[in-house]
Amino acid sequence: MSLVNLTILACFLAVLTVTSADPCLKPQVTTKIYTTSDGTIVTNIGFIAEFSVACANNLKNMNLYADINGKQFAATKAANGNKYQVSWTSEQKDIKVWNYPIKIFDEDGYATLRKAQRSGEDPTNIAPLFTIDVNVPLIYNGPWFQSEFVALVTASLVFYFAYSTKSKLLA
């Protein structure tokens, strides 16, 4: 074999080993969830899901994708290789469920999910690598009554009791 053929063979084998992705076996996931809790001046509620993944086969630097209510997002990978983050927003009026399941897929699962969506198949049959549950706390939308209304009612009651007491004393 010539040197050129050996170089081409070595490059082909290197690309083959890099592109053949092993699946993550028995993923152990730890999560931290952050959400907007004050909805008085915002229309969109922000969500951030940070998670770290430890695979039984010690797999690192995976490309992960999230499926949230039928929308797909790429998970941002941290520098150390096993921490990821997914962030998204939802309109406050659209939040009807207080528990969001985030389905996390690896590259093979994501490709299968996209193929099912393109062909019109049911994507809920595709098993994710793991699922993260995001519990949304109640969002504070301000007081039930405006302070001006409370002041008006209080002043009206004080006036009523003062006027009725005055009428009783003069009668």
PDB file of C-alpha atoms in Angstrom:
ATOM      1  CA  MET A   1       0.000   0.000   0.000  1.00  0.00           C
ATOM      2  CA  SER A   2       1.189   3.444  -0.747  1.00  0.00           C
ATOM      3  CA  LEU A   3       1.465   6.241   1.790  1.00  0.00           C
ATOM      4  CA  VAL A   4      -1.518   8.058   0.244  1.00  0.00           C
ATOM      5  CA  ASN A   5      -3.732   4.994   0.610  1.00  0.00           C
ATOM      6  CA  LEU A   6      -2.651   4.531   4.230  1.00  0.00           C
ATOM      7  CA  THR A   7      -3.395   8.188   4.969  1.00  0.00           C
ATOM      8  CA  ILE A   8      -6.844   7.935   3.395  1.00  0.00           C
ATOM      9  CA  LEU A   9      -7.553   4.726   5.328  1.00  0.00           C
ATOM     10  CA  ALA A  10      -6.400   6.309   8.605  1.00  0.00           C
ATOM     11  CA  CYS A  11      -8.586   9.387   8.016  1.00  0.00           C
ATOM     12  CA  PHE A  12     -11.581   7.196   7.159  1.00  0.00           C
ATOM     13  CA  LEU A  13     -11.145   5.139  10.342  1.00  0.00           C
ATOM     14  CA  ALA A  14     -10.726   8.282  12.435  1.00  0.00           C
ATOM     15  CA  VAL A  15     -13.928   9.789  11.024  1.00  0.00           C
ATOM     16  CA  LEU A  16     -15.756   6.482  11.489  1.00  0.00           C
ATOM     17  CA  THR A  17     -14.792   6.240  15.176  1.00  0.00           C
ATOM     18  CA  VAL A  18     -15.721   9.870  15.821  1.00  0.00           C
ATOM     19  CA  THR A  19     -19.093   9.651  14.082  1.00  0.00           C
ATOM     20  CA  SER A  20     -20.194   6.351  15.578  1.00  0.00           C
ATOM     21  CA  ALA A  21     -22.029   7.544  18.663  1.00  0.00           C
ATOM     22  CA  ASP A  22     -22.485   5.210  21.577  1.00  0.00           C
ATOM     23  CA  PRO A  23     -25.797   5.561  23.390  1.00  0.00           C
ATOM     24  CA  CYS A  24     -25.780   6.773  26.963  1.00  0.00           C
ATOM     25  CA  LEU A  25     -26.455   3.794  29.213  1.00  0.00           C
ATOM     26  CA  LYS A  26     -28.463   4.274  32.421  1.00  0.00           C
ATOM     27  CA  PRO A  27     -28.275   8.082  32.597  1.00  0.00           C
ATOM     28  CA  GLN A  28     -28.192   9.596  36.077  1.00  0.00           C
ATOM     29  CA  VAL A  29     -29.629  13.110  35.910  1.00  0.00           C
ATOM     30  CA  THR A  30     -29.547  15.957  38.420  1.00  0.00           C
ATOM     31  CA  THR A  31     -31.569  19.066  37.642  1.00  0.00           C
ATOM     32  CA  LYS A  32     -32.063  22.669  38.718  1.00  0.00           C
ATOM     33  CA  ILE A  33     -35.081  24.557  37.418  1.00  0.00           C
ATOM     34  CA  TYR A  34     -35.470  28.340  37.339  1.00  0.00           C
ATOM     35  CA  THR A  35     -38.680  30.165  36.382  1.00  0.00           C
ATOM     36  CA  THR A  36     -40.098  33.654  36.484  1.00  0.00           C
ATOM     37  CA  SER A  37     -42.222  34.000  39.601  1.00  0.00           C
ATOM     38  CA  ASP A  38     -43.467  37.585  39.210  1.00  0.00           C
ATOM     39  CA  GLY A  39     -45.875  38.037  36.332  1.00  0.00           C
ATOM     40  CA  THR A  40     -47.106  41.543  37.086  1.00  0.00           C
ATOM     41  CA  ILE A  41     -45.167  43.326  34.333  1.00  0.00           C
ATOM     42  CA  VAL A  42     -44.266  40.534  31.917  1.00  0.00           C
ATOM     43  CA  THR A  43     -46.279  38.700  29.293  1.00  0.00           C
ATOM     44  CA  ASN A  44     -43.826  35.831  28.740  1.00  0.00           C
ATOM     45  CA  ILE A  45     -42.620  33.529  31.480  1.00  0.00           C
ATOM     46  CA  GLY A  46     -39.017  32.365  31.195  1.00  0.00           C
ATOM     47  CA  PHE A  47     -37.869  28.865  32.071  1.00  0.00           C
ATOM     48  CA  ILE A  48     -34.332  27.555  32.488  1.00  0.00           C
ATOM     49  CA  ALA A  49     -33.588  23.883  33.068  1.00  0.00           C
ATOM     50  CA  GLU A  50     -30.009  23.068  34.015  1.00  0.00           C
ATOM     51  CA  PHE A  51     -29.093  19.424  34.236  1.00  0.00           C
ATOM     52  CA  SER A  52     -26.048  17.236  34.430  1.00  0.00           C
ATOM     53  CA  VAL A  53     -25.880  13.750  32.966  1.00  0.00           C
ATOM     54  CA  ALA A  54     -23.699  10.876  34.101  1.00  0.00           C
ATOM     55  CA  CYS A  55     -23.804   7.759  31.924  1.00  0.00           C
ATOM     56  CA  ALA A  56     -22.963   4.271  33.157  1.00  0.00           C
ATOM     57  CA  ASN A  57     -20.607   3.852  30.182  1.00  0.00           C
ATOM     58  CA  ASN A  58     -18.861   7.165  31.113  1.00  0.00           C
ATOM     59  CA  LEU A  59     -19.945   8.877  27.889  1.00  0.00           C
ATOM     60  CA  LYS A  60     -19.070  12.593  27.696  1.00  0.00           C
ATOM     61  CA  ASN A  61     -19.719  15.473  25.294  1.00  0.00           C
ATOM     62  CA  MET A  62     -23.047  14.241  23.958  1.00  0.00           C
ATOM     63  CA  ASN A  63     -25.253  16.449  21.817  1.00  0.00           C
ATOM     64  CA  LEU A  64     -28.659  16.538  23.483  1.00  0.00           C
ATOM     65  CA  TYR A  65     -31.975  17.952  22.312  1.00  0.00           C
ATOM     66  CA  ALA A  66     -35.105  18.845  24.256  1.00  0.00           C
ATOM     67  CA  ASP A  67     -38.725  18.417  23.214  1.00  0.00           C
ATOM     68  CA  ILE A  68     -41.045  20.726  25.146  1.00  0.00           C
ATOM     69  CA  ASN A  69     -44.729  20.652  24.190  1.00  0.00           C
ATOM     70  CA  GLY A  70     -43.878  19.616  20.637  1.00  0.00           C
ATOM     71  CA  LYS A  71     -41.164  22.247  20.140  1.00  0.00           C
ATOM     72  CA  GLN A  72     -37.554  21.159  19.847  1.00  0.00           C
ATOM     73  CA  PHE A  73     -34.557  22.984  21.295  1.00  0.00           C
ATOM     74  CA  ALA A  74     -30.867  22.159  21.318  1.00  0.00           C
ATOM     75  CA  ALA A  75     -29.436  21.777  24.804  1.00  0.00           C
ATOM     76  CA  THR A  76     -26.498  24.092  25.403  1.00  0.00           C
ATOM     77  CA  LYS A  77     -23.439  22.201  26.580  1.00  0.00           C
ATOM     78  CA  ALA A  78     -21.209  23.557  29.365  1.00  0.00           C
ATOM     79  CA  ALA A  79     -17.441  23.560  29.063  1.00  0.00           C
ATOM     80  CA  ASN A  80     -16.914  20.538  31.316  1.00  0.00           C
ATOM     81  CA  GLY A  81     -18.942  18.274  29.042  1.00  0.00           C
ATOM     82  CA  ASN A  82     -21.647  16.789  31.258  1.00  0.00           C
ATOM     83  CA  LYS A  83     -23.706  19.864  32.200  1.00  0.00           C
ATOM     84  CA  TYR A  84     -26.419  21.155  29.905  1.00  0.00           C
ATOM     85  CA  GLN A  85     -29.001  23.922  29.829  1.00  0.00           C
ATOM     86  CA  VAL A  86     -32.302  24.392  28.006  1.00  0.00           C
ATOM     87  CA  SER A  87     -34.208  27.664  28.125  1.00  0.00           C
ATOM     88  CA  TRP A  88     -37.522  28.745  26.625  1.00  0.00           C
ATOM     89  CA  THR A  89     -40.380  31.146  27.163  1.00  0.00           C
ATOM     90  CA  SER A  90     -44.140  30.716  27.164  1.00  0.00           C
ATOM     91  CA  GLU A  91     -46.838  33.319  27.136  1.00  0.00           C
ATOM     92  CA  GLN A  92     -48.412  33.659  30.527  1.00  0.00           C
ATOM     93  CA  LYS A  93     -51.916  33.086  29.180  1.00  0.00           C
ATOM     94  CA  ASP A  94     -50.805  29.819  27.526  1.00  0.00           C
ATOM     95  CA  ILE A  95     -49.578  28.213  30.749  1.00  0.00           C
ATOM     96  CA  LYS A  96     -52.450  25.914  31.567  1.00  0.00           C
ATOM     97  CA  VAL A  97     -50.442  22.997  32.894  1.00  0.00           C
ATOM     98  CA  TRP A  98     -48.318  23.433  35.993  1.00  0.00           C
ATOM     99  CA  ASN A  99     -46.053  20.503  35.162  1.00  0.00           C
ATOM    100  CA  TYR A 100     -43.964  20.516  31.986  1.00  0.00           C
ATOM    101  CA  PRO A 101     -42.293  17.270  30.957  1.00  0.00           C
ATOM    102  CA  ILE A 102     -39.065  17.939  29.067  1.00  0.00           C
ATOM    103  CA  LYS A 103     -38.119  14.976  26.898  1.00  0.00           C
ATOM    104  CA  ILE A 104     -34.359  14.818  26.308  1.00  0.00           C
ATOM    105  CA  PHE A 105     -33.072  13.002  23.225  1.00  0.00           C
ATOM    106  CA  ASP A 106     -29.592  12.094  22.059  1.00  0.00           C
ATOM    107  CA  GLU A 107     -28.654  12.525  18.391  1.00  0.00           C
ATOM    108  CA  ASP A 108     -30.165   9.210  17.276  1.00  0.00           C
ATOM    109  CA  GLY A 109     -33.407   9.790  19.166  1.00  0.00           C
ATOM    110  CA  TYR A 110     -33.655  13.347  17.862  1.00  0.00           C
ATOM    111  CA  ALA A 111     -33.154  12.142  14.281  1.00  0.00           C
ATOM    112  CA  THR A 112     -35.897   9.556  14.812  1.00  0.00           C
ATOM    113  CA  LEU A 113     -38.185  12.233  16.276  1.00  0.00           C
ATOM    114  CA  ARG A 114     -37.641  14.602  13.339  1.00  0.00           C
ATOM    115  CA  LYS A 115     -38.176  11.756  10.858  1.00  0.00           C
ATOM    116  CA  ALA A 116     -41.472  10.867  12.535  1.00  0.00           C
ATOM    117  CA  GLN A 117     -42.590  14.510  12.422  1.00  0.00           C
ATOM    118  CA  ARG A 118     -41.728  14.833   8.738  1.00  0.00           C
ATOM    119  CA  SER A 119     -43.550  11.652   7.808  1.00  0.00           C
ATOM    120  CA  GLY A 120     -46.645  12.553   9.842  1.00  0.00           C
ATOM    121  CA  GLU A 121     -46.245   9.748  12.375  1.00  0.00           C
ATOM    122  CA  ASP A 122     -47.061  10.106  16.057  1.00  0.00           C
ATOM    123  CA  PRO A 123     -43.894  11.422  17.765  1.00  0.00           C
ATOM    124  CA  THR A 124     -45.129  10.456  21.251  1.00  0.00           C
ATOM    125  CA  ASN A 125     -44.196   6.822  20.541  1.00  0.00           C
ATOM    126  CA  ILE A 126     -40.485   7.685  20.444  1.00  0.00           C
ATOM    127  CA  ALA A 127     -38.801   7.006  23.759  1.00  0.00           C
ATOM    128  CA  PRO A 128     -36.557   9.811  25.029  1.00  0.00           C
ATOM    129  CA  LEU A 129     -33.189   9.250  26.661  1.00  0.00           C
ATOM    130  CA  PHE A 130     -34.712  10.636  29.873  1.00  0.00           C
ATOM    131  CA  THR A 131     -37.431  13.067  30.976  1.00  0.00           C
ATOM    132  CA  ILE A 132     -37.196  16.082  33.270  1.00  0.00           C
ATOM    133  CA  ASP A 133     -40.335  17.293  35.044  1.00  0.00           C
ATOM    134  CA  VAL A 134     -40.588  21.056  35.492  1.00  0.00           C
ATOM    135  CA  ASN A 135     -43.076  22.064  38.171  1.00  0.00           C
ATOM    136  CA  VAL A 136     -44.204  25.634  37.553  1.00  0.00           C
ATOM    137  CA  PRO A 137     -44.957  27.564  40.746  1.00  0.00           C
ATOM    138  CA  LEU A 138     -47.932  29.870  40.931  1.00  0.00           C
ATOM    139  CA  ILE A 139     -47.059  33.118  39.224  1.00  0.00           C
ATOM    140  CA  TYR A 140     -47.797  36.322  41.134  1.00  0.00           C
ATOM    141  CA  ASN A 141     -49.944  38.600  38.989  1.00  0.00           C
ATOM    142  CA  GLY A 142     -50.317  41.423  41.468  1.00  0.00           C
ATOM    143  CA  PRO A 143     -52.892  42.122  44.170  1.00  0.00           C
ATOM    144  CA  TRP A 144     -56.511  41.158  43.683  1.00  0.00           C
ATOM    145  CA  PHE A 145     -57.606  44.747  44.299  1.00  0.00           C
ATOM    146  CA  GLN A 146     -55.839  47.971  43.390  1.00  0.00           C
ATOM    147  CA  SER A 147     -54.734  50.088  46.345  1.00  0.00           C
ATOM    148  CA  GLU A 148     -56.882  52.983  45.118  1.00  0.00           C
ATOM    149  CA  PHE A 149     -59.978  50.796  45.342  1.00  0.00           C
ATOM    150  CA  VAL A 150     -59.117  49.708  48.895  1.00  0.00           C
ATOM    151  CA  ALA A 151     -58.556  53.356  49.907  1.00  0.00           C
ATOM    152  CA  LEU A 152     -61.901  54.385  48.352  1.00  0.00           C
ATOM    153  CA  VAL A 153     -63.801  51.606  50.158  1.00  0.00           C
ATOM    154  CA  THR A 154     -62.092  52.456  53.473  1.00  0.00           C
ATOM    155  CA  ALA A 155     -62.814  56.182  53.105  1.00  0.00           C
ATOM    156  CA  SER A 156     -66.442  55.429  52.186  1.00  0.00           C
ATOM    157  CA  LEU A 157     -66.873  53.221  55.263  1.00  0.00           C
ATOM    158  CA  VAL A 158     -65.303  55.833  57.547  1.00  0.00           C
ATOM    159  CA  PHE A 159     -67.572  58.513  56.069  1.00  0.00           C
ATOM    160  CA  TYR A 160     -70.653  56.286  56.462  1.00  0.00           C
ATOM    161  CA  PHE A 161     -69.918  55.454  60.112  1.00  0.00           C
ATOM    162  CA  ALA A 162     -69.033  59.064  60.935  1.00  0.00           C
ATOM    163  CA  TYR A 163     -72.191  60.428  59.266  1.00  0.00           C
ATOM    164  CA  SER A 164     -74.464  57.788  60.851  1.00  0.00           C
ATOM    165  CA  THR A 165     -72.926  58.411  64.289  1.00  0.00           C
ATOM    166  CA  LYS A 166     -73.406  62.180  63.871  1.00  0.00           C
ATOM    167  CA  SER A 167     -77.030  61.650  62.830  1.00  0.00           C
ATOM    168  CA  LYS A 168     -77.692  59.496  65.921  1.00  0.00           C
ATOM    169  CA  LEU A 169     -76.130  62.096  68.233  1.00  0.00           C
ATOM    170  CA  LEU A 170     -78.159  64.984  66.782  1.00  0.00           C
ATOM    171  CA  ALA A 171     -81.438  63.075  66.816  1.00  0.00           C
TER     172      ALA A 171
END
